[in-house]
Amino acid sequence: MSTYPLNIELPSLKSLFIEMYFGEQLLSTGTAILAAVNKESRCALITNRHNVTGRHQETGQCLSKTLGIPDNIVVHFHRSGSQIGEWIKVKLPLYRDDDSPFWIEHPTFGASADVVALNVKWGSDVLCLPYYIDLDTDRVGMVINPAETVSVIGFPFGLSTSGKLPVWSTGFLAQELSLVTEDKPEFLIDCRSRQGQSGSPVIAYRVSNYRVVNGDKITTRVSPQIAWEFLGIYSGRINPESDLGKVWHVSILKELLIAAEKEYYLKN
C-alpha cells in the first residue's frame, strides 16, 4: 500500500487533470503526467500533442465544436504537504509572443508523434510526482503478453472519482510488445477508454506477483508489495467504432525529456 493518506495508490496521484482554453473559453479536457529520466533530471509535463494543438493528430481537423484552438492550458496539480485532497490550478500559455509554441516535440518524430512536453516552473506548494523512465520505481521490468490487463488512468469525459483523482479504465494488451521498434514506438490496447483520457499513463498494475526476465529465462517474482510497469501514453481510439486504442511507448519519452530539459536551461 502507499504511504499516502486514505490508502490512495501512487499511480492515482500521478495522473493530472488538464483543461484546454481559448482565452477564458473551455474547449476540452484531458490528462497529463509529470515525467523525468531519473531523480537528478528535471521534470516536464507530458501529454498528447492533439491536446495542445486542438486538432486531430492525423486529419488536422479542429477537435472543438466551437472551432476554437487552445492558447492556454490549466493543470490541476496536487498541493504539497501531508494532506492529499487539495489541488492548485496552474495556467500555462501555449504560445510565445511570436506565435511559436511553448511545447516541445520529439526531436526525431516531431509533429508525427502524438506526445509533447511542456516545461513548468512551480514552487514548493506543488507536489511533484513524476513517472521515472530509468528507475525501477515505475518500471520493474515486468513481462506483459497479449490479453494481459493494462490500465489507462485518466479523466474520461472530464470525470473524476473524488476531487481531481482519476478513473482507472482497465483493458487488455492487444499485441506483442516485442513488435514495438525505434521506428514505430507505439502499440495497441483493447480498452473502453473515451474522450478526456488522451494523455493518460498506461500501466500494468500487479498485486503480489508478476513475471520478469531473469537471464535467458522468464521467472515469476513474488512480492508482498504492489508493482507496476509504466508502458506509455494513451493517444485515443484508432476509430470511433472500435475500442482499440493507440499508446505511444515509454521508450519515446527519454529523448523527449532530454530535449525539454535542454530547452529549459537554454531559455532560463
Short mmCIF file of C-alpha atoms in Angstrom, two decimals:
data_model
loop_
_atom_site.label_atom_id
_atom_site.label_comp_id
_atom_site.label_asym_id
_atom_site.label_seq_id
_atom_site.Cartn_x
_atom_site.Cartn_y
_atom_site.Cartn_z
CA MET A 1 0.00 0.00 0.00
CA SER A 2 1.09 3.57 -0.49
CA THR A 3 2.22 5.81 2.32
CA TYR A 4 -0.27 8.48 1.28
CA PRO A 5 -3.45 9.23 3.23
CA LEU A 6 -6.73 7.44 2.54
CA ASN A 7 -4.87 4.45 1.07
CA ILE A 8 -4.63 6.15 -2.31
CA GLU A 9 -2.29 4.28 -4.62
CA LEU A 10 0.60 6.27 -6.02
CA PRO A 11 -0.41 5.94 -9.71
CA SER A 12 -3.71 7.66 -8.86
CA LEU A 13 -1.73 10.70 -7.75
CA LYS A 14 0.42 10.77 -10.86
CA SER A 15 -2.40 11.45 -13.35
CA LEU A 16 -3.21 15.16 -13.64
CA PHE A 17 -6.44 16.71 -14.87
CA ILE A 18 -5.91 19.33 -17.59
CA GLU A 19 -8.21 21.83 -19.30
CA MET A 20 -7.57 23.46 -22.66
CA TYR A 21 -8.83 27.03 -23.14
CA PHE A 22 -9.06 29.67 -25.82
CA GLY A 23 -8.86 32.76 -23.66
CA GLU A 24 -11.45 32.08 -20.96
CA GLN A 25 -13.49 29.65 -23.07
CA LEU A 26 -13.12 26.00 -22.09
CA LEU A 27 -12.59 23.86 -25.19
CA SER A 28 -11.75 20.41 -23.87
CA THR A 29 -10.34 18.38 -21.01
CA GLY A 30 -7.67 15.71 -20.89
CA THR A 31 -4.95 14.07 -18.86
CA ALA A 32 -1.25 14.69 -18.31
CA ILE A 33 1.59 13.36 -16.22
CA LEU A 34 4.91 14.57 -14.93
CA ALA A 35 7.91 12.57 -16.10
CA ALA A 36 11.67 12.62 -15.65
CA VAL A 37 14.54 10.44 -16.79
CA ASN A 38 15.76 9.97 -13.20
CA LYS A 39 15.78 11.80 -9.88
CA GLU A 40 18.68 14.02 -10.93
CA SER A 41 16.99 15.26 -14.11
CA ARG A 42 14.28 17.86 -14.45
CA CYS A 43 10.56 17.03 -14.65
CA ALA A 44 8.39 18.03 -17.58
CA LEU A 45 4.66 17.85 -18.17
CA ILE A 46 3.76 15.19 -20.74
CA THR A 47 0.50 14.97 -22.68
CA ASN A 48 -0.77 14.33 -26.20
CA ARG A 49 0.09 16.72 -28.98
CA HIS A 50 -3.54 16.88 -30.08
CA ASN A 51 -4.49 18.18 -26.62
CA VAL A 52 -2.36 21.31 -27.06
CA THR A 53 -2.93 21.84 -30.78
CA GLY A 54 -6.69 21.31 -30.52
CA ARG A 55 -6.56 19.45 -33.81
CA HIS A 56 -6.95 15.82 -34.82
CA GLN A 57 -3.47 14.35 -34.98
CA GLU A 58 -3.94 12.80 -38.43
CA THR A 59 -6.55 14.90 -40.23
CA GLY A 60 -5.74 18.30 -38.72
CA GLN A 61 -9.44 18.98 -38.17
CA CYS A 62 -10.44 21.14 -35.22
CA LEU A 63 -11.49 18.98 -32.27
CA SER A 64 -13.73 21.52 -30.52
CA LYS A 65 -17.27 22.10 -31.71
CA THR A 66 -16.60 25.80 -31.12
CA LEU A 67 -13.80 25.62 -33.74
CA GLY A 68 -11.55 27.24 -31.16
CA ILE A 69 -7.85 26.41 -30.87
CA PRO A 70 -6.39 26.42 -27.34
CA ASP A 71 -3.96 29.15 -26.42
CA ASN A 72 -3.56 28.18 -22.78
CA ILE A 73 -3.76 25.08 -20.61
CA VAL A 74 -4.76 24.75 -16.94
CA VAL A 75 -3.14 21.94 -14.96
CA HIS A 76 -4.64 20.74 -11.68
CA PHE A 77 -1.59 19.90 -9.55
CA HIS A 78 -1.76 18.31 -6.12
CA ARG A 79 -0.93 20.68 -3.30
CA SER A 80 2.19 19.58 -1.44
CA GLY A 81 2.05 18.64 2.22
CA SER A 82 0.63 15.76 4.18
CA GLN A 83 -3.00 16.34 3.23
CA ILE A 84 -3.87 14.79 -0.11
CA GLY A 85 -7.12 16.17 -1.50
CA GLU A 86 -6.25 19.77 -2.31
CA TRP A 87 -5.35 20.97 -5.79
CA ILE A 88 -3.64 24.02 -7.26
CA LYS A 89 -4.63 25.24 -10.72
CA VAL A 90 -1.66 26.42 -12.78
CA LYS A 91 -2.36 28.26 -16.04
CA LEU A 92 0.27 27.89 -18.76
CA PRO A 93 0.35 29.78 -22.07
CA LEU A 94 0.77 27.56 -25.12
CA TYR A 95 2.29 30.18 -27.44
CA ARG A 96 5.01 32.80 -27.18
CA ASP A 97 4.58 36.38 -28.36
CA ASP A 98 5.94 35.39 -31.79
CA ASP A 99 3.27 32.64 -32.02
CA SER A 100 5.81 29.84 -31.67
CA PRO A 101 4.58 27.02 -29.39
CA PHE A 102 5.89 26.52 -25.88
CA TRP A 103 5.53 22.75 -26.14
CA ILE A 104 8.47 20.57 -27.19
CA GLU A 105 8.03 17.86 -29.80
CA HIS A 106 10.09 14.71 -30.09
CA PRO A 107 13.48 15.53 -31.67
CA THR A 108 13.17 12.69 -34.21
CA PHE A 109 9.46 12.17 -34.84
CA GLY A 110 8.41 15.81 -34.48
CA ALA A 111 4.74 16.51 -35.19
CA SER A 112 4.08 12.90 -36.21
CA ALA A 113 4.33 11.76 -32.58
CA ASP A 114 1.21 12.47 -30.56
CA VAL A 115 3.18 13.25 -27.43
CA VAL A 116 4.74 16.53 -26.29
CA ALA A 117 6.46 18.03 -23.27
CA LEU A 118 5.89 21.34 -21.51
CA ASN A 119 8.44 22.85 -19.18
CA VAL A 120 6.81 24.06 -15.98
CA LYS A 121 8.08 26.26 -13.16
CA TRP A 122 6.49 25.58 -9.79
CA GLY A 123 7.06 26.43 -6.17
CA SER A 124 7.19 24.33 -3.02
CA ASP A 125 3.39 24.36 -2.80
CA VAL A 126 3.10 21.95 -5.77
CA LEU A 127 3.56 18.22 -5.29
CA CYS A 128 5.87 16.75 -7.91
CA LEU A 129 5.25 13.03 -8.51
CA PRO A 130 6.80 12.06 -11.85
CA TYR A 131 7.00 8.78 -13.66
CA TYR A 132 10.71 7.93 -13.82
CA ILE A 133 11.89 6.46 -17.11
CA ASP A 134 15.19 4.94 -15.97
CA LEU A 135 14.28 3.83 -12.45
CA ASP A 136 12.61 0.63 -11.26
CA THR A 137 10.10 2.55 -9.17
CA ASP A 138 7.80 2.79 -12.21
CA ARG A 139 9.44 0.24 -14.50
CA VAL A 140 10.19 -3.01 -12.70
CA GLY A 141 10.97 -4.95 -15.87
CA MET A 142 7.61 -6.67 -15.95
CA VAL A 143 6.91 -9.12 -18.79
CA ILE A 144 3.47 -8.49 -20.28
CA ASN A 145 1.90 -10.61 -23.01
CA PRO A 146 -1.16 -10.04 -25.24
CA ALA A 147 -4.51 -10.39 -23.43
CA GLU A 148 -2.98 -9.39 -20.07
CA THR A 149 -4.61 -6.48 -18.27
CA VAL A 150 -3.40 -2.88 -18.51
CA SER A 151 -4.93 0.26 -17.02
CA VAL A 152 -5.49 3.71 -18.52
CA ILE A 153 -5.55 6.19 -15.62
CA GLY A 154 -7.24 9.44 -16.56
CA PHE A 155 -10.39 11.50 -16.79
CA PRO A 156 -12.97 10.14 -19.29
CA PHE A 157 -15.39 12.92 -20.30
CA GLY A 158 -13.70 15.05 -17.62
CA LEU A 159 -14.96 12.74 -14.87
CA SER A 160 -13.05 12.02 -11.68
CA THR A 161 -13.58 9.73 -8.70
CA SER A 162 -13.15 12.38 -6.00
CA GLY A 163 -11.90 15.92 -6.42
CA LYS A 164 -9.45 15.60 -9.29
CA LEU A 165 -8.45 11.99 -8.69
CA PRO A 166 -8.58 9.90 -11.88
CA VAL A 167 -10.62 6.96 -13.09
CA TRP A 168 -8.90 3.64 -13.77
CA SER A 169 -10.11 2.06 -17.02
CA THR A 170 -8.78 -1.45 -17.39
CA GLY A 171 -8.49 -3.39 -20.64
CA PHE A 172 -6.04 -5.70 -22.34
CA LEU A 173 -2.80 -5.54 -24.24
CA ALA A 174 -3.82 -6.13 -27.87
CA GLN A 175 -0.44 -7.06 -29.38
CA GLU A 176 3.06 -8.25 -28.55
CA LEU A 177 5.22 -5.51 -27.09
CA SER A 178 8.18 -7.11 -28.85
CA LEU A 179 6.78 -5.57 -32.06
CA VAL A 180 7.50 -2.06 -30.75
CA THR A 181 10.55 -0.69 -32.56
CA GLU A 182 12.54 2.55 -32.64
CA ASP A 183 10.88 3.39 -35.95
CA LYS A 184 7.39 2.53 -34.69
CA PRO A 185 7.25 3.22 -30.93
CA GLU A 186 3.53 2.57 -30.48
CA PHE A 187 1.24 -0.32 -29.63
CA LEU A 188 -2.44 -1.19 -29.31
CA ILE A 189 -4.65 -1.91 -26.33
CA ASP A 190 -8.26 -3.09 -26.17
CA CYS A 191 -9.97 -0.85 -23.63
CA ARG A 192 -13.22 1.13 -23.39
CA SER A 193 -11.40 4.40 -22.99
CA ARG A 194 -13.02 7.63 -24.07
CA GLN A 195 -12.55 11.35 -24.72
CA GLY A 196 -10.69 13.02 -21.86
CA GLN A 197 -8.31 10.12 -21.33
CA SER A 198 -5.95 11.40 -24.02
CA GLY A 199 -2.55 11.84 -22.40
CA SER A 200 -3.21 9.23 -19.70
CA PRO A 201 -0.45 6.93 -18.48
CA VAL A 202 -0.92 3.27 -19.36
CA ILE A 203 0.42 0.87 -16.76
CA ALA A 204 0.39 -2.83 -15.95
CA TYR A 205 -0.61 -2.96 -12.28
CA ARG A 206 0.02 -6.16 -10.36
CA VAL A 207 -0.55 -7.36 -6.82
CA SER A 208 1.77 -9.93 -5.19
CA ASN A 209 3.41 -11.47 -8.28
CA TYR A 210 4.50 -10.71 -11.83
CA ARG A 211 6.91 -12.07 -14.42
CA VAL A 212 10.36 -10.70 -15.24
CA VAL A 213 13.27 -11.67 -17.46
CA ASN A 214 15.99 -13.38 -15.42
CA GLY A 215 18.98 -14.07 -17.63
CA ASP A 216 17.68 -16.08 -20.56
CA LYS A 217 14.54 -17.19 -18.73
CA ILE A 218 11.25 -15.66 -17.66
CA THR A 219 10.57 -16.18 -13.96
CA THR A 220 7.83 -15.17 -11.55
CA ARG A 221 8.68 -12.64 -8.90
CA VAL A 222 6.60 -12.94 -5.74
CA SER A 223 6.44 -9.82 -3.61
CA PRO A 224 4.18 -8.55 -0.83
CA GLN A 225 4.32 -5.12 -2.46
CA ILE A 226 2.23 -3.78 -5.32
CA ALA A 227 4.21 -3.18 -8.52
CA TRP A 228 3.50 -1.51 -11.83
CA GLU A 229 5.12 -1.13 -15.21
CA PHE A 230 4.74 2.23 -16.92
CA LEU A 231 4.11 1.35 -20.56
CA GLY A 232 3.37 4.63 -22.29
CA ILE A 233 0.95 7.46 -23.07
CA TYR A 234 -2.57 6.78 -24.32
CA SER A 235 -3.40 8.65 -27.52
CA GLY A 236 -7.01 7.72 -28.32
CA ARG A 237 -9.04 5.13 -30.21
CA ILE A 238 -7.99 4.18 -33.72
CA ASN A 239 -11.62 4.51 -34.86
CA PRO A 240 -14.83 5.79 -33.19
CA GLU A 241 -16.39 2.36 -33.81
CA SER A 242 -13.58 0.45 -32.11
CA ASP A 243 -12.30 0.02 -28.56
CA LEU A 244 -8.78 -0.45 -29.86
CA GLY A 245 -6.59 2.43 -28.73
CA LYS A 246 -3.10 3.61 -29.59
CA VAL A 247 -0.40 4.01 -26.95
CA TRP A 248 2.93 5.76 -27.50
CA HIS A 249 5.53 3.52 -25.93
CA VAL A 250 7.53 4.75 -22.95
CA SER A 251 10.74 4.39 -24.97
CA ILE A 252 9.88 7.57 -26.90
CA LEU A 253 9.83 9.70 -23.74
CA LYS A 254 13.51 9.71 -22.80
CA GLU A 255 14.67 11.68 -25.85
CA LEU A 256 11.68 14.00 -25.48
CA LEU A 257 12.53 14.72 -21.84
CA ILE A 258 16.19 15.33 -22.65
CA ALA A 259 15.14 17.79 -25.39
CA ALA A 260 12.79 19.56 -22.95
CA GLU A 261 15.49 19.84 -20.31
CA LYS A 262 17.95 21.30 -22.82
CA GLU A 263 15.41 23.90 -23.92
CA TYR A 264 14.60 24.82 -20.32
CA TYR A 265 18.21 25.61 -19.44
CA LEU A 266 18.73 27.35 -22.79
CA LYS A 267 15.75 29.67 -22.22
CA ASN A 268 16.36 30.30 -18.50
#
